Amino acid sequence: MESGYVTTPFGRRPMSLGMLASQQLAETIEPGIKRSKWKLFRAICEARPALGVTDRALTVLDALLTFYPDDEISEEKGLIVFPSNAQLSLRARGMTPATLRRHLAVLVEAGLILRKDSPNGKRYARRDRAGAIGEAFGFSVAPLLARAVEIESLAAEAVADRELLRVTRERLTVCRRDISKLIAAALEEGVSGDWEGISTMFRALLARIPRVATAEDLTPLLDEMGLLRAEIINLLERRIKTKKIDANESQIEHHRQNSNPQSTYELEPSFETKQDEKAAADNDPNAGSSDERRLKPQKPSGGMSNRTGRAADPSAGPGLKSFPLGLVLQACPSILDYGPGGSICNWRDLMSAAVVVRSMLGVSPSAYEEACSGMGPENAATVIACILERGGHINSPGGYLRDLTRRTERGEFAIGPMLMALVRANGPTVRHAS
């Protein structure tokens, strides 16, 4: 075949080890391999950054391939093209000779073509009496055939990376829009919460978006924005649930008032039957039946949820969003030292560690019990881990925990911003659960 021996460039152009390596690679063409030259060229265009060629160099390669006589490149049909500079310039959209030579050198250095120079540096072919080409001098496209699998693999990776970047950008754009409009809706509706802090965090995330970004740059930002969006939605959903509960209670109260117009419930909401009155009523034949007596109002219970004396908040506990254990441990690695055996593998281990830390920080059992009732056990343990992580900045952990519990019951506290702040403060090198 044409590339069956080592050839050096004509004139002052030096020989390099890269050229020798390309010639040796061209000798590794698998027997019988064929490729469509235009499909292969399209793959080279896709993999252009990985191959290290410019768009102008691809214009020259396009022009060179037009001189290949068949649509499929194969050893049987020859691998040498030998156009003159004038013809090559015409097919390269009128590229000047100096620019043409420069981009031909780029293609050679990238290992996409080889030079097979004649003794006088001219490009031509010798033909036999039947007109078949016996020997040709010019540019060999053997590296394209030898690297076909590699080029196609690089092209597939480039397409996948570009698609991933497109999808990531779209998701980031939607997430930015959602957060912006949800914050605006919350402020317009007067939803309670630290919206100024959430807005500041959102602006900080936007400032971290690079002008020219890869999918690897945008993925962490998308995760953090998704977490922030979930926390905002959680606050808004809790407000909606609270409104629904208030509306239902109002409807039930209205129904009770209208069901018995003769009832004294409206006039005497604090009426309570004493023991002697109850006994007298039982002995009074005119007092009515027991069912009628049960219609009389009793003293309201006040909705007490526990011995603390506070009304049960319907949004507390289940309404507060829980976060993955891995994220909690990433934000609060100090809690790992207090887990069973010095590690935390599940939520039970974290809650056990929180009990130890609670005692160490001086948080009273009643304060922690209120937190578990108002936030839920998992979230209460998470807050204890956050307090431990920020121990040097909190003067009274017990009072701080009680304040967070009260804010949770009012729908004014969210764990997400606290966790994300600690994740950023700890940096990328944090310990994980063993």
Short mmCIF file of C-alpha atoms in Angstrom, two decimals:
data_model
loop_
_atom_site.label_atom_id
_atom_site.label_comp_id
_atom_site.label_asym_id
_atom_site.label_seq_id
_atom_site.Cartn_x
_atom_site.Cartn_y
_atom_site.Cartn_z
CA MET A 1 0.00 0.00 0.00
CA GLU A 2 1.04 3.66 -0.35
CA SER A 3 1.93 4.28 3.31
CA GLY A 4 4.03 1.13 3.65
CA TYR A 5 7.24 2.92 4.46
CA VAL A 6 8.51 5.90 6.44
CA THR A 7 8.67 9.12 4.45
CA THR A 8 10.15 12.47 5.39
CA PRO A 9 8.90 15.90 4.28
CA PHE A 10 10.33 17.73 1.29
CA GLY A 11 12.44 20.89 1.57
CA ARG A 12 13.08 22.71 4.82
CA ARG A 13 10.22 21.16 6.72
CA PRO A 14 11.73 19.10 9.57
CA MET A 15 10.83 15.57 10.57
CA SER A 16 9.37 15.09 14.07
CA LEU A 17 8.59 12.18 16.35
CA GLY A 18 4.91 13.08 16.05
CA MET A 19 5.05 12.58 12.29
CA LEU A 20 6.79 9.25 12.77
CA ALA A 21 4.15 8.17 15.30
CA SER A 22 1.38 9.14 12.87
CA GLN A 23 3.00 7.08 10.12
CA GLN A 24 3.29 4.09 12.43
CA LEU A 25 -0.37 4.52 13.43
CA ALA A 26 -1.36 4.50 9.79
CA GLU A 27 0.16 1.03 9.50
CA THR A 28 -2.35 -0.34 12.04
CA ILE A 29 -5.40 -0.13 9.78
CA GLU A 30 -7.58 -3.20 10.27
CA PRO A 31 -7.98 -5.25 7.07
CA GLY A 32 -11.23 -4.60 5.25
CA ILE A 33 -12.22 -1.53 7.30
CA LYS A 34 -14.23 1.11 5.44
CA ARG A 35 -15.79 4.41 6.42
CA SER A 36 -17.98 6.96 4.68
CA LYS A 37 -15.72 9.97 4.26
CA TRP A 38 -18.50 12.48 4.96
CA LYS A 39 -19.78 10.69 8.06
CA LEU A 40 -16.21 10.49 9.32
CA PHE A 41 -15.71 14.17 8.53
CA ARG A 42 -18.88 15.02 10.48
CA ALA A 43 -17.52 13.05 13.46
CA ILE A 44 -14.26 15.01 13.22
CA CYS A 45 -16.25 18.25 13.32
CA GLU A 46 -18.05 17.06 16.47
CA ALA A 47 -14.77 16.05 18.15
CA ARG A 48 -12.87 19.14 16.96
CA PRO A 49 -11.91 20.46 20.46
CA ALA A 50 -10.61 17.05 21.54
CA LEU A 51 -8.62 16.63 18.32
CA GLY A 52 -7.07 20.11 18.58
CA VAL A 53 -7.94 21.42 15.12
CA THR A 54 -9.41 24.75 14.07
CA ASP A 55 -12.49 25.39 11.98
CA ARG A 56 -10.31 26.73 9.16
CA ALA A 57 -8.26 23.52 9.22
CA LEU A 58 -11.51 21.56 8.87
CA THR A 59 -12.32 23.65 5.79
CA VAL A 60 -9.04 22.46 4.25
CA LEU A 61 -9.78 18.83 5.23
CA ASP A 62 -13.20 19.15 3.63
CA ALA A 63 -11.56 20.35 0.42
CA LEU A 64 -9.03 17.47 0.52
CA LEU A 65 -11.78 14.87 0.90
CA THR A 66 -13.53 16.17 -2.21
CA PHE A 67 -10.53 14.94 -4.18
CA TYR A 68 -10.96 11.40 -2.87
CA PRO A 69 -12.71 9.59 -5.74
CA ASP A 70 -15.19 7.46 -3.74
CA ASP A 71 -17.65 8.07 -0.90
CA GLU A 72 -16.04 5.33 1.19
CA ILE A 73 -12.43 5.46 2.29
CA SER A 74 -10.71 2.07 2.05
CA GLU A 75 -7.23 0.69 1.39
CA GLU A 76 -8.41 -1.11 -1.74
CA LYS A 77 -9.26 2.20 -3.42
CA GLY A 78 -6.09 3.99 -2.34
CA LEU A 79 -5.45 6.49 0.42
CA ILE A 80 -3.55 9.28 -1.36
CA VAL A 81 -5.02 12.51 -2.76
CA PHE A 82 -2.77 14.75 -4.87
CA PRO A 83 -4.48 18.06 -5.72
CA SER A 84 -2.45 21.09 -6.73
CA ASN A 85 -2.39 24.13 -4.47
CA ALA A 86 -4.44 26.08 -7.00
CA GLN A 87 -7.24 23.49 -7.12
CA LEU A 88 -7.15 22.96 -3.37
CA SER A 89 -7.41 26.71 -2.80
CA LEU A 90 -10.48 26.93 -5.00
CA ARG A 91 -12.26 24.16 -3.13
CA ALA A 92 -11.20 25.71 0.20
CA ARG A 93 -13.36 28.78 -0.51
CA GLY A 94 -10.53 30.77 -2.08
CA MET A 95 -8.08 30.39 0.81
CA THR A 96 -4.72 32.05 0.14
CA PRO A 97 -1.68 29.78 -0.41
CA ALA A 98 0.04 30.88 2.82
CA THR A 99 -3.08 30.25 4.90
CA LEU A 100 -3.59 26.95 3.10
CA ARG A 101 -0.08 25.75 3.97
CA ARG A 102 -0.52 26.79 7.60
CA HIS A 103 -3.73 24.81 8.05
CA LEU A 104 -2.34 21.79 6.21
CA ALA A 105 0.44 21.79 8.81
CA VAL A 106 -2.23 21.87 11.56
CA LEU A 107 -3.91 18.78 10.10
CA VAL A 108 -0.56 16.97 9.92
CA GLU A 109 0.31 17.89 13.53
CA ALA A 110 -3.13 16.71 14.69
CA GLY A 111 -2.46 13.33 13.12
CA LEU A 112 -5.38 13.47 10.66
CA ILE A 113 -3.38 13.39 7.41
CA LEU A 114 0.15 12.44 6.35
CA ARG A 115 2.46 13.97 3.81
CA LYS A 116 3.93 11.69 1.19
CA ASP A 117 6.17 14.02 -0.71
CA SER A 118 7.70 13.26 -4.08
CA PRO A 119 11.42 13.78 -4.77
CA ASN A 120 10.75 17.30 -6.09
CA GLY A 121 7.90 18.15 -3.70
CA LYS A 122 5.20 18.04 -6.41
CA ARG A 123 1.95 16.15 -6.03
CA TYR A 124 1.15 13.65 -8.76
CA ALA A 125 0.42 9.99 -9.53
CA ARG A 126 2.02 7.49 -11.88
CA ARG A 127 -0.41 5.35 -13.82
CA ASP A 128 0.09 2.09 -15.66
CA ARG A 129 -1.02 1.41 -19.25
CA ALA A 130 -4.51 0.49 -18.03
CA GLY A 131 -4.85 3.89 -16.33
CA ALA A 132 -4.70 2.52 -12.77
CA ILE A 133 -2.67 4.48 -10.24
CA GLY A 134 0.58 2.71 -9.46
CA GLU A 135 2.18 5.23 -7.09
CA ALA A 136 0.97 8.62 -5.87
CA PHE A 137 2.53 11.53 -3.99
CA GLY A 138 0.48 14.02 -2.01
CA PHE A 139 -1.55 13.70 1.22
CA SER A 140 -2.50 10.37 2.77
CA VAL A 141 -5.85 10.03 4.58
CA ALA A 142 -4.71 6.73 6.14
CA PRO A 143 -4.76 8.25 9.71
CA LEU A 144 -8.49 8.93 9.30
CA LEU A 145 -9.14 5.27 8.63
CA ALA A 146 -6.73 4.08 11.35
CA ARG A 147 -8.30 6.41 13.96
CA ALA A 148 -11.92 5.98 12.81
CA VAL A 149 -13.07 4.21 15.99
CA GLU A 150 -11.28 6.74 18.20
CA ILE A 151 -12.73 9.69 16.28
CA GLU A 152 -16.26 8.28 16.44
CA SER A 153 -15.90 7.68 20.19
CA LEU A 154 -14.68 11.26 20.76
CA ALA A 155 -17.57 12.56 18.68
CA ALA A 156 -20.11 10.57 20.70
CA GLU A 157 -18.63 11.93 23.95
CA ALA A 158 -18.73 15.48 22.60
CA VAL A 159 -22.39 15.10 21.61
CA ALA A 160 -23.26 13.65 25.04
CA ASP A 161 -21.40 16.45 26.83
CA ARG A 162 -23.13 19.08 24.72
CA GLU A 163 -26.54 17.53 25.40
CA LEU A 164 -25.79 17.34 29.13
CA LEU A 165 -24.76 20.99 29.12
CA ARG A 166 -27.93 21.96 27.27
CA VAL A 167 -30.17 20.07 29.70
CA THR A 168 -28.29 21.46 32.72
CA ARG A 169 -28.60 25.01 31.40
CA GLU A 170 -32.32 24.56 30.79
CA ARG A 171 -32.90 23.18 34.29
CA LEU A 172 -30.84 25.96 35.82
CA THR A 173 -32.82 28.58 33.90
CA VAL A 174 -36.14 27.08 35.02
CA CYS A 175 -34.91 26.85 38.61
CA ARG A 176 -33.78 30.49 38.57
CA ARG A 177 -37.14 31.57 37.21
CA ASP A 178 -39.03 29.50 39.79
CA ILE A 179 -37.06 30.86 42.74
CA SER A 180 -37.38 34.46 41.57
CA LYS A 181 -41.14 34.27 41.08
CA LEU A 182 -41.78 32.23 44.22
CA ILE A 183 -39.92 34.79 46.34
CA ALA A 184 -41.92 37.58 44.70
CA ALA A 185 -45.17 35.71 45.40
CA ALA A 186 -44.20 35.12 49.02
CA LEU A 187 -43.43 38.80 49.56
CA GLU A 188 -46.64 39.88 47.85
CA GLU A 189 -48.76 37.46 49.93
CA GLY A 190 -46.97 38.38 53.14
CA VAL A 191 -45.81 34.84 53.92
CA SER A 192 -43.72 34.78 57.09
CA GLY A 193 -40.10 33.73 56.72
CA ASP A 194 -36.55 34.99 56.32
CA TRP A 195 -37.09 36.14 52.75
CA GLU A 196 -34.32 38.71 52.90
CA GLY A 197 -31.80 36.00 53.78
CA ILE A 198 -33.19 33.68 51.12
CA SER A 199 -32.94 36.46 48.50
CA THR A 200 -29.34 37.16 49.53
CA MET A 201 -28.50 33.47 49.18
CA PHE A 202 -30.17 33.38 45.77
CA ARG A 203 -28.16 36.38 44.54
CA ALA A 204 -24.95 34.75 45.80
CA LEU A 205 -25.73 31.61 43.78
CA LEU A 206 -26.39 33.68 40.67
CA ALA A 207 -23.06 35.47 41.08
CA ARG A 208 -21.24 32.12 41.04
CA ILE A 209 -22.50 31.18 37.56
CA PRO A 210 -19.50 31.55 35.20
CA ARG A 211 -19.85 33.31 31.88
CA VAL A 212 -18.54 30.29 29.97
CA ALA A 213 -19.51 27.19 31.94
CA THR A 214 -19.33 23.43 31.52
CA ALA A 215 -21.80 20.90 32.83
CA GLU A 216 -19.38 20.16 35.69
CA ASP A 217 -19.46 23.85 36.68
CA LEU A 218 -23.25 24.12 36.60
CA THR A 219 -24.25 20.83 38.24
CA PRO A 220 -23.30 21.84 41.85
CA LEU A 221 -25.03 25.20 41.38
CA LEU A 222 -28.14 23.44 40.09
CA ASP A 223 -28.17 21.15 43.13
CA GLU A 224 -27.94 24.10 45.53
CA MET A 225 -30.60 26.06 43.66
CA GLY A 226 -32.86 23.01 43.66
CA LEU A 227 -32.42 22.72 47.41
CA LEU A 228 -33.26 26.41 47.85
CA ARG A 229 -36.32 26.08 45.61
CA ALA A 230 -37.53 23.05 47.58
CA GLU A 231 -37.18 24.99 50.83
CA ILE A 232 -39.15 27.94 49.44
CA ILE A 233 -41.90 25.62 48.19
CA ASN A 234 -41.96 23.97 51.61
CA LEU A 235 -42.57 27.34 53.30
CA LEU A 236 -45.32 28.26 50.86
CA GLU A 237 -47.02 24.86 51.14
CA ARG A 238 -47.06 25.17 54.91
CA ARG A 239 -48.76 28.55 54.55
CA ILE A 240 -51.36 26.99 52.22
CA LYS A 241 -52.01 24.13 54.67
CA THR A 242 -52.40 26.61 57.51
CA LYS A 243 -54.95 28.60 55.51
CA LYS A 244 -56.89 25.44 54.68
CA ILE A 245 -56.97 24.37 58.31
CA ASP A 246 -58.13 27.83 59.40
CA ALA A 247 -60.85 27.78 56.75
CA ASN A 248 -62.01 24.31 57.80
CA GLU A 249 -62.14 25.30 61.45
CA SER A 250 -64.17 28.39 60.52
CA GLN A 251 -66.62 26.28 58.53
CA ILE A 252 -66.98 23.76 61.38
CA GLU A 253 -67.57 26.57 63.88
CA HIS A 254 -70.15 28.16 61.59
CA HIS A 255 -71.90 24.80 61.21
CA ARG A 256 -72.05 24.35 64.99
CA GLN A 257 -73.59 27.77 65.52
CA ASN A 258 -76.33 27.29 62.95
CA SER A 259 -77.18 23.70 63.83
CA ASN A 260 -78.81 24.66 67.12
CA PRO A 261 -80.07 28.26 67.17
CA GLN A 262 -81.30 27.84 70.77
CA SER A 263 -77.88 26.84 72.07
CA THR A 264 -76.19 29.08 74.63
CA TYR A 265 -72.72 28.28 73.19
CA GLU A 266 -72.33 31.70 71.56
CA LEU A 267 -73.32 33.54 74.69
CA GLU A 268 -71.40 31.42 77.17
CA PRO A 269 -68.23 30.00 75.54
CA SER A 270 -66.66 29.31 78.95
CA PHE A 271 -69.68 27.56 80.46
CA GLU A 272 -68.74 24.47 82.48
CA THR A 273 -71.13 22.16 84.34
CA LYS A 274 -70.25 21.72 87.97
CA GLN A 275 -70.54 18.41 89.77
CA ASP A 276 -73.54 19.40 91.88
CA GLU A 277 -75.29 20.94 88.87
CA LYS A 278 -74.66 17.77 86.90
CA ALA A 279 -76.12 15.68 89.69
CA ALA A 280 -79.11 17.95 89.94
CA ALA A 281 -79.59 17.76 86.22
CA ASP A 282 -79.50 13.99 86.37
CA ASN A 283 -82.24 14.00 89.02
CA ASP A 284 -84.35 16.68 87.34
CA PRO A 285 -87.02 15.07 85.16
CA ASN A 286 -87.37 18.33 83.20
CA ALA A 287 -83.66 18.54 82.38
CA GLY A 288 -84.06 16.49 79.22
CA SER A 289 -82.35 13.37 78.04
CA SER A 290 -78.63 12.66 78.28
CA ASP A 291 -78.27 13.34 74.52
CA GLU A 292 -79.71 16.81 75.01
CA ARG A 293 -77.33 17.44 77.89
CA ARG A 294 -74.39 16.45 75.71
CA LEU A 295 -75.30 19.24 73.29
CA LYS A 296 -74.43 21.81 75.95
CA PRO A 297 -70.92 23.28 75.40
CA GLN A 298 -68.00 22.32 77.55
CA LYS A 299 -64.90 24.36 78.31
CA PRO A 300 -62.64 24.47 75.27
CA SER A 301 -59.49 22.43 75.64
CA GLY A 302 -57.37 25.13 73.98
CA GLY A 303 -55.75 22.67 71.58
CA MET A 304 -52.93 21.85 74.00
CA SER A 305 -50.46 19.51 72.34
CA ASN A 306 -48.29 18.67 75.36
CA ARG A 307 -47.42 19.74 78.86
CA THR A 308 -45.69 22.90 77.64
CA GLY A 309 -49.06 24.63 77.37
CA ARG A 310 -48.72 25.73 73.75
CA ALA A 311 -51.40 25.11 71.15
CA ALA A 312 -50.61 22.40 68.67
CA ASP A 313 -49.38 23.86 65.40
CA PRO A 314 -50.88 21.86 62.53
CA SER A 315 -47.87 22.69 60.34
CA ALA A 316 -45.25 21.62 62.87
CA GLY A 317 -43.40 18.34 62.61
CA PRO A 318 -44.56 16.77 59.34
CA GLY A 319 -44.76 20.20 57.66
CA LEU A 320 -41.02 20.90 58.09
CA LYS A 321 -38.96 19.42 55.26
CA SER A 322 -36.38 16.75 56.12
CA PHE A 323 -33.11 16.54 54.22
CA PRO A 324 -30.94 13.58 53.20
CA LEU A 325 -28.71 12.22 55.95
CA GLY A 326 -25.67 12.54 53.70
CA LEU A 327 -26.28 16.28 53.29
CA VAL A 328 -26.68 16.72 57.06
CA LEU A 329 -23.37 14.93 57.72
CA GLN A 330 -21.65 16.93 54.99
CA ALA A 331 -22.83 20.16 56.62
CA CYS A 332 -22.19 18.99 60.21
CA PRO A 333 -19.22 16.58 60.27
CA SER A 334 -18.52 17.27 63.99
CA ILE A 335 -21.57 15.21 65.01
CA LEU A 336 -19.84 12.06 63.68
CA ASP A 337 -17.61 11.87 66.80
CA TYR A 338 -20.67 11.39 69.01
CA GLY A 339 -22.31 8.57 67.06
CA PRO A 340 -22.22 4.94 68.21
CA GLY A 341 -18.67 3.76 67.66
CA GLY A 342 -17.64 7.15 66.29
CA SER A 343 -19.76 6.85 63.13
CA ILE A 344 -23.28 7.60 61.95
CA CYS A 345 -24.86 5.21 59.47
CA ASN A 346 -28.56 6.02 59.77
CA TRP A 347 -31.05 8.42 61.32
CA ARG A 348 -31.23 6.39 64.55
CA ASP A 349 -27.48 6.90 65.02
CA LEU A 350 -27.88 10.64 64.41
CA MET A 351 -30.70 10.94 66.94
CA SER A 352 -28.63 9.00 69.51
CA ALA A 353 -25.71 11.34 68.90
CA ALA A 354 -28.03 14.35 69.23
CA VAL A 355 -29.09 13.22 72.73
CA VAL A 356 -25.42 13.08 73.79
CA VAL A 357 -24.66 16.47 72.24
CA ARG A 358 -27.80 17.97 73.75
CA SER A 359 -26.57 17.12 77.24
CA MET A 360 -23.05 18.34 76.46
CA LEU A 361 -24.33 21.71 75.19
CA GLY A 362 -26.50 22.22 78.25
CA VAL A 363 -29.83 21.99 76.42
CA SER A 364 -32.55 20.95 78.85
CA PRO A 365 -34.56 17.78 78.16
CA SER A 366 -37.76 19.82 77.98
CA ALA A 367 -36.33 22.13 75.29
CA TYR A 368 -35.24 19.15 73.20
CA GLU A 369 -38.61 17.44 73.74
CA GLU A 370 -40.40 20.57 72.51
CA ALA A 371 -38.13 20.67 69.46
CA CYS A 372 -38.90 17.03 68.66
CA SER A 373 -42.61 17.74 69.00
CA GLY A 374 -42.54 20.90 66.91
CA MET A 375 -40.03 19.93 64.23
CA GLY A 376 -40.03 16.15 64.24
CA PRO A 377 -37.24 13.95 65.73
CA GLU A 378 -35.09 13.90 62.59
CA ASN A 379 -35.19 17.67 62.13
CA ALA A 380 -34.58 18.27 65.83
CA ALA A 381 -31.47 16.07 65.65
CA THR A 382 -30.38 17.96 62.52
CA VAL A 383 -30.73 21.31 64.32
CA ILE A 384 -28.69 19.99 67.28
CA ALA A 385 -25.95 18.96 64.81
CA CYS A 386 -26.02 22.47 63.29
CA ILE A 387 -25.81 24.08 66.74
CA LEU A 388 -22.80 21.87 67.54
CA GLU A 389 -21.14 22.89 64.27
CA ARG A 390 -21.69 26.58 65.08
CA GLY A 391 -21.04 26.18 68.80
CA GLY A 392 -18.55 29.05 68.99
CA HIS A 393 -21.14 31.54 67.71
CA ILE A 394 -24.10 30.58 69.95
CA ASN A 395 -24.08 31.79 73.56
CA SER A 396 -27.16 29.88 74.78
CA PRO A 397 -27.83 26.68 72.79
CA GLY A 398 -30.95 25.90 74.83
CA GLY A 399 -32.50 29.33 74.32
CA TYR A 400 -31.55 29.24 70.64
CA LEU A 401 -33.25 25.85 70.22
CA ARG A 402 -36.43 27.08 71.93
CA ASP A 403 -36.47 30.14 69.67
CA LEU A 404 -36.11 27.98 66.55
CA THR A 405 -38.94 25.75 67.80
CA ARG A 406 -41.25 28.75 68.23
CA ARG A 407 -40.30 30.06 64.78
CA THR A 408 -41.00 26.63 63.30
CA GLU A 409 -44.49 26.60 64.80
CA ARG A 410 -45.12 30.03 63.26
CA GLY A 411 -43.77 28.85 59.89
CA GLU A 412 -40.80 31.27 60.01
CA PHE A 413 -37.90 28.80 60.14
CA ALA A 414 -36.38 26.60 57.43
CA ILE A 415 -33.45 24.22 57.87
CA GLY A 416 -32.27 24.34 54.23
CA PRO A 417 -30.48 27.74 54.31
CA MET A 418 -28.70 26.79 57.56
CA LEU A 419 -27.45 23.50 56.04
CA MET A 420 -26.29 25.12 52.80
CA ALA A 421 -24.41 27.83 54.72
CA LEU A 422 -22.58 25.15 56.71
CA VAL A 423 -21.82 23.13 53.54
CA ARG A 424 -20.17 26.18 51.98
CA ALA A 425 -18.32 27.00 55.21
CA ASN A 426 -16.90 23.48 55.52
CA GLY A 427 -15.70 23.44 51.92
CA PRO A 428 -15.25 20.36 49.70
CA THR A 429 -13.12 18.34 52.14
CA VAL A 430 -15.52 17.00 54.74
CA ARG A 431 -15.83 13.67 56.46
CA HIS A 432 -18.58 11.23 55.58
CA ALA A 433 -20.38 8.58 57.54
CA SER A 434 -18.42 5.36 57.71
#
